[in-house]
Amino acid sequence: MGIAAVLLALGLPATAEAQEEEERVLEVCPVEDASRMQVGIEGIVRDDESEVPLPRATVILRYEEERDLPTPPDVTTQTDAQGRYRMCGLEAFREVRVRATY
């Protein structure tokens, strides 16, 4: 059983085609204060070989170090019974690495 790590860049979509993705993220992460930019991610953790969703897997988001910027703390969550996870309130325009353990 293997689980892969993923490197993501958190930011706003730059093209019209990405508008739908932005709306999906905003629906997943309700915005309480419109003046503050928030982003979020969601996904399903699956076994590499069988592709079966993994319930109660731990998902860790780690911000990549960037020169002249403080590195925010890691964000951790757990998948639900269907292997789904969601993280909201993340810093925009930052590269992150997401990994899961099971």
Short mmCIF file of N, CA and C in Angstrom, two decimals:
data_model
loop_
_atom_site.label_atom_id
_atom_site.label_comp_id
_atom_site.label_asym_id
_atom_site.label_seq_id
_atom_site.Cartn_x
_atom_site.Cartn_y
_atom_site.Cartn_z
N MET A 1 0.85 -1.16 0.00
CA MET A 1 0.00 0.00 0.00
C MET A 1 0.89 1.23 0.00
N GLY A 2 0.69 2.15 -0.93
CA GLY A 2 1.49 3.35 -0.97
C GLY A 2 0.60 4.58 -1.09
N ILE A 3 1.07 5.67 -0.54
CA ILE A 3 0.36 6.95 -0.63
C ILE A 3 1.36 7.99 -1.08
N ALA A 4 0.97 8.78 -2.06
CA ALA A 4 1.89 9.76 -2.64
C ALA A 4 1.71 11.13 -2.01
N ALA A 5 2.76 11.93 -2.06
CA ALA A 5 2.69 13.33 -1.64
C ALA A 5 2.47 14.18 -2.89
N VAL A 6 1.83 15.32 -2.72
CA VAL A 6 1.51 16.20 -3.84
C VAL A 6 2.00 17.60 -3.51
N LEU A 7 2.62 18.27 -4.49
CA LEU A 7 3.03 19.67 -4.33
C LEU A 7 2.02 20.53 -5.05
N LEU A 8 1.44 21.51 -4.34
CA LEU A 8 0.42 22.39 -4.91
C LEU A 8 0.85 23.83 -4.76
N ALA A 9 0.34 24.69 -5.62
CA ALA A 9 0.50 26.13 -5.46
C ALA A 9 -0.88 26.70 -5.16
N LEU A 10 -1.02 27.34 -4.01
CA LEU A 10 -2.30 27.91 -3.64
C LEU A 10 -2.38 29.34 -4.15
N GLY A 11 -3.41 29.63 -4.91
CA GLY A 11 -3.59 30.96 -5.45
C GLY A 11 -4.91 31.05 -6.17
N LEU A 12 -5.20 32.20 -6.69
CA LEU A 12 -6.44 32.38 -7.43
C LEU A 12 -6.24 31.97 -8.87
N PRO A 13 -7.26 31.41 -9.51
CA PRO A 13 -7.14 31.02 -10.91
C PRO A 13 -6.83 32.23 -11.79
N ALA A 14 -5.95 32.01 -12.77
CA ALA A 14 -5.51 33.11 -13.63
C ALA A 14 -6.29 33.19 -14.93
N THR A 15 -7.04 32.16 -15.28
CA THR A 15 -7.72 32.15 -16.56
C THR A 15 -9.22 31.97 -16.38
N ALA A 16 -9.96 32.27 -17.44
CA ALA A 16 -11.41 32.12 -17.39
C ALA A 16 -11.80 30.67 -17.18
N GLU A 17 -11.03 29.72 -17.73
CA GLU A 17 -11.35 28.31 -17.58
C GLU A 17 -11.28 27.88 -16.12
N ALA A 18 -10.45 28.55 -15.34
CA ALA A 18 -10.27 28.17 -13.95
C ALA A 18 -11.32 28.79 -13.03
N GLN A 19 -12.20 29.62 -13.57
CA GLN A 19 -13.23 30.27 -12.76
C GLN A 19 -14.10 29.25 -12.04
N GLU A 20 -14.45 28.16 -12.71
CA GLU A 20 -15.27 27.14 -12.09
C GLU A 20 -14.57 26.53 -10.87
N GLU A 21 -13.27 26.30 -10.97
CA GLU A 21 -12.51 25.76 -9.84
C GLU A 21 -12.51 26.74 -8.68
N GLU A 22 -12.35 28.02 -8.97
CA GLU A 22 -12.37 29.03 -7.91
C GLU A 22 -13.71 29.01 -7.20
N GLU A 23 -14.80 28.93 -7.94
CA GLU A 23 -16.12 28.90 -7.33
C GLU A 23 -16.29 27.67 -6.46
N ARG A 24 -15.76 26.52 -6.90
CA ARG A 24 -15.86 25.30 -6.11
C ARG A 24 -15.11 25.46 -4.79
N VAL A 25 -13.94 26.07 -4.84
CA VAL A 25 -13.17 26.29 -3.62
C VAL A 25 -13.93 27.23 -2.69
N LEU A 26 -14.52 28.29 -3.23
CA LEU A 26 -15.26 29.22 -2.39
C LEU A 26 -16.49 28.56 -1.77
N GLU A 27 -17.12 27.63 -2.49
CA GLU A 27 -18.26 26.92 -1.93
C GLU A 27 -17.81 26.00 -0.80
N VAL A 28 -16.67 25.38 -0.95
CA VAL A 28 -16.16 24.47 0.07
C VAL A 28 -15.76 25.24 1.32
N CYS A 29 -15.17 26.42 1.14
CA CYS A 29 -14.67 27.22 2.25
C CYS A 29 -15.49 28.52 2.33
N PRO A 30 -16.51 28.55 3.18
CA PRO A 30 -17.30 29.76 3.28
C PRO A 30 -16.44 30.95 3.70
N VAL A 31 -16.67 32.08 3.09
CA VAL A 31 -15.90 33.29 3.38
C VAL A 31 -16.69 34.12 4.37
N GLU A 32 -16.14 34.29 5.58
CA GLU A 32 -16.80 35.09 6.59
C GLU A 32 -16.51 36.58 6.40
N ASP A 33 -15.32 36.90 5.97
CA ASP A 33 -14.91 38.28 5.79
C ASP A 33 -14.42 38.44 4.35
N ALA A 34 -15.23 39.09 3.51
CA ALA A 34 -14.91 39.20 2.08
C ALA A 34 -13.62 39.98 1.83
N SER A 35 -13.17 40.78 2.78
CA SER A 35 -11.94 41.56 2.58
C SER A 35 -10.70 40.70 2.80
N ARG A 36 -10.85 39.53 3.38
CA ARG A 36 -9.73 38.63 3.65
C ARG A 36 -9.76 37.46 2.68
N MET A 37 -8.69 37.26 1.94
CA MET A 37 -8.64 36.20 0.96
C MET A 37 -8.36 34.86 1.65
N GLN A 38 -9.19 33.87 1.35
CA GLN A 38 -8.98 32.53 1.87
C GLN A 38 -9.03 31.54 0.73
N VAL A 39 -8.25 30.51 0.86
CA VAL A 39 -8.31 29.41 -0.10
C VAL A 39 -8.42 28.12 0.67
N GLY A 40 -8.80 27.08 -0.03
CA GLY A 40 -8.91 25.78 0.60
C GLY A 40 -8.68 24.69 -0.42
N ILE A 41 -8.50 23.50 0.07
CA ILE A 41 -8.36 22.34 -0.81
C ILE A 41 -9.25 21.23 -0.27
N GLU A 42 -9.61 20.34 -1.16
CA GLU A 42 -10.33 19.14 -0.76
C GLU A 42 -9.84 18.00 -1.64
N GLY A 43 -10.03 16.81 -1.18
CA GLY A 43 -9.60 15.67 -1.99
C GLY A 43 -10.01 14.36 -1.36
N ILE A 44 -9.59 13.29 -1.98
CA ILE A 44 -9.83 11.94 -1.48
C ILE A 44 -8.49 11.23 -1.43
N VAL A 45 -8.20 10.62 -0.30
CA VAL A 45 -6.97 9.83 -0.15
C VAL A 45 -7.30 8.41 -0.57
N ARG A 46 -6.53 7.90 -1.53
CA ARG A 46 -6.74 6.54 -2.05
C ARG A 46 -5.43 5.76 -1.98
N ASP A 47 -5.57 4.46 -1.87
CA ASP A 47 -4.43 3.57 -1.95
C ASP A 47 -3.87 3.65 -3.37
N ASP A 48 -2.54 3.73 -3.51
CA ASP A 48 -1.89 3.84 -4.82
C ASP A 48 -2.23 2.68 -5.74
N GLU A 49 -2.25 1.48 -5.20
CA GLU A 49 -2.42 0.29 -6.04
C GLU A 49 -3.89 -0.04 -6.31
N SER A 50 -4.69 -0.10 -5.27
CA SER A 50 -6.09 -0.51 -5.43
C SER A 50 -7.03 0.65 -5.73
N GLU A 51 -6.58 1.87 -5.45
CA GLU A 51 -7.37 3.09 -5.60
C GLU A 51 -8.61 3.11 -4.68
N VAL A 52 -8.60 2.30 -3.65
CA VAL A 52 -9.68 2.28 -2.66
C VAL A 52 -9.50 3.48 -1.74
N PRO A 53 -10.59 4.25 -1.47
CA PRO A 53 -10.50 5.37 -0.53
C PRO A 53 -10.10 4.90 0.86
N LEU A 54 -9.30 5.70 1.55
CA LEU A 54 -8.78 5.32 2.86
C LEU A 54 -9.43 6.14 3.97
N PRO A 55 -10.34 5.57 4.74
CA PRO A 55 -10.97 6.29 5.84
C PRO A 55 -9.99 6.50 7.00
N ARG A 56 -10.16 7.61 7.69
CA ARG A 56 -9.37 7.96 8.87
C ARG A 56 -7.87 8.07 8.60
N ALA A 57 -7.50 8.39 7.35
CA ALA A 57 -6.09 8.67 7.05
C ALA A 57 -5.77 10.09 7.53
N THR A 58 -4.56 10.31 7.96
CA THR A 58 -4.13 11.64 8.39
C THR A 58 -3.55 12.38 7.19
N VAL A 59 -4.02 13.60 6.96
CA VAL A 59 -3.56 14.43 5.85
C VAL A 59 -2.82 15.63 6.44
N ILE A 60 -1.60 15.84 5.99
CA ILE A 60 -0.77 16.94 6.50
C ILE A 60 -0.42 17.88 5.35
N LEU A 61 -0.70 19.16 5.54
CA LEU A 61 -0.33 20.20 4.57
C LEU A 61 0.83 20.97 5.17
N ARG A 62 1.94 21.02 4.44
CA ARG A 62 3.13 21.75 4.90
C ARG A 62 3.45 22.83 3.88
N TYR A 63 3.57 24.06 4.37
CA TYR A 63 3.94 25.18 3.50
C TYR A 63 5.41 25.08 3.13
N GLU A 64 5.73 25.34 1.87
CA GLU A 64 7.12 25.36 1.42
C GLU A 64 7.77 26.65 1.93
N GLU A 65 9.03 26.57 2.30
CA GLU A 65 9.75 27.76 2.76
C GLU A 65 9.95 28.72 1.59
N GLU A 66 9.73 30.00 1.85
CA GLU A 66 9.94 31.03 0.84
C GLU A 66 10.78 32.14 1.46
N ARG A 67 11.71 32.64 0.68
CA ARG A 67 12.62 33.67 1.17
C ARG A 67 11.84 34.90 1.62
N ASP A 68 12.21 35.44 2.75
CA ASP A 68 11.65 36.67 3.32
C ASP A 68 10.19 36.53 3.76
N LEU A 69 9.67 35.32 3.86
CA LEU A 69 8.31 35.12 4.35
C LEU A 69 8.33 34.11 5.49
N PRO A 70 7.58 34.40 6.56
CA PRO A 70 7.51 33.40 7.62
C PRO A 70 6.77 32.15 7.12
N THR A 71 7.18 31.00 7.59
CA THR A 71 6.53 29.75 7.18
C THR A 71 5.41 29.45 8.17
N PRO A 72 4.16 29.39 7.68
CA PRO A 72 3.04 29.07 8.58
C PRO A 72 3.17 27.65 9.11
N PRO A 73 2.49 27.37 10.22
CA PRO A 73 2.54 26.01 10.77
C PRO A 73 1.81 25.01 9.87
N ASP A 74 2.17 23.75 10.02
CA ASP A 74 1.49 22.68 9.27
C ASP A 74 0.01 22.66 9.63
N VAL A 75 -0.80 22.18 8.70
CA VAL A 75 -2.23 22.00 8.92
C VAL A 75 -2.51 20.51 8.79
N THR A 76 -3.22 19.96 9.76
CA THR A 76 -3.49 18.52 9.77
C THR A 76 -4.99 18.27 9.88
N THR A 77 -5.47 17.27 9.16
CA THR A 77 -6.86 16.85 9.27
C THR A 77 -6.92 15.35 9.05
N GLN A 78 -8.11 14.80 9.20
CA GLN A 78 -8.30 13.36 9.01
C GLN A 78 -9.41 13.14 7.98
N THR A 79 -9.25 12.10 7.16
CA THR A 79 -10.28 11.80 6.17
C THR A 79 -11.51 11.22 6.86
N ASP A 80 -12.66 11.38 6.18
CA ASP A 80 -13.90 10.82 6.70
C ASP A 80 -14.02 9.35 6.29
N ALA A 81 -15.19 8.76 6.49
CA ALA A 81 -15.39 7.34 6.20
C ALA A 81 -15.24 7.01 4.72
N GLN A 82 -15.39 8.01 3.83
CA GLN A 82 -15.23 7.81 2.39
C GLN A 82 -13.85 8.24 1.88
N GLY A 83 -12.93 8.55 2.80
CA GLY A 83 -11.58 8.96 2.41
C GLY A 83 -11.46 10.42 2.01
N ARG A 84 -12.50 11.22 2.20
CA ARG A 84 -12.49 12.64 1.80
C ARG A 84 -11.90 13.51 2.92
N TYR A 85 -11.24 14.58 2.48
CA TYR A 85 -10.75 15.58 3.43
C TYR A 85 -10.99 16.98 2.87
N ARG A 86 -10.95 17.97 3.77
CA ARG A 86 -11.12 19.37 3.39
C ARG A 86 -10.30 20.23 4.35
N MET A 87 -9.60 21.23 3.81
CA MET A 87 -8.85 22.19 4.61
C MET A 87 -9.21 23.59 4.12
N CYS A 88 -9.64 24.45 5.02
CA CYS A 88 -10.03 25.81 4.66
C CYS A 88 -9.17 26.81 5.43
N GLY A 89 -9.22 28.06 4.99
CA GLY A 89 -8.50 29.12 5.68
C GLY A 89 -7.01 29.09 5.45
N LEU A 90 -6.58 28.55 4.32
CA LEU A 90 -5.15 28.46 4.01
C LEU A 90 -4.65 29.76 3.41
N GLU A 91 -3.36 30.00 3.56
CA GLU A 91 -2.77 31.22 2.99
C GLU A 91 -2.70 31.11 1.47
N ALA A 92 -3.13 32.17 0.80
CA ALA A 92 -3.12 32.20 -0.66
C ALA A 92 -1.70 32.48 -1.18
N PHE A 93 -1.49 32.11 -2.43
CA PHE A 93 -0.24 32.38 -3.15
C PHE A 93 0.98 31.76 -2.48
N ARG A 94 0.80 30.57 -1.91
CA ARG A 94 1.90 29.85 -1.28
C ARG A 94 1.95 28.44 -1.86
N GLU A 95 3.16 27.91 -2.01
CA GLU A 95 3.30 26.52 -2.43
C GLU A 95 3.25 25.64 -1.19
N VAL A 96 2.55 24.52 -1.34
CA VAL A 96 2.42 23.60 -0.21
C VAL A 96 2.68 22.18 -0.67
N ARG A 97 3.00 21.34 0.27
CA ARG A 97 3.13 19.90 0.02
C ARG A 97 2.09 19.21 0.88
N VAL A 98 1.30 18.34 0.25
CA VAL A 98 0.26 17.60 0.96
C VAL A 98 0.62 16.14 0.94
N ARG A 99 0.58 15.51 2.11
CA ARG A 99 0.86 14.08 2.18
C ARG A 99 -0.12 13.43 3.15
N ALA A 100 -0.30 12.16 2.97
CA ALA A 100 -1.21 11.42 3.83
C ALA A 100 -0.49 10.22 4.42
N THR A 101 -0.88 9.86 5.62
CA THR A 101 -0.38 8.64 6.26
C THR A 101 -1.58 7.81 6.66
N TYR A 102 -1.39 6.50 6.62
CA TYR A 102 -2.49 5.60 6.94
C TYR A 102 -1.98 4.43 7.74
#
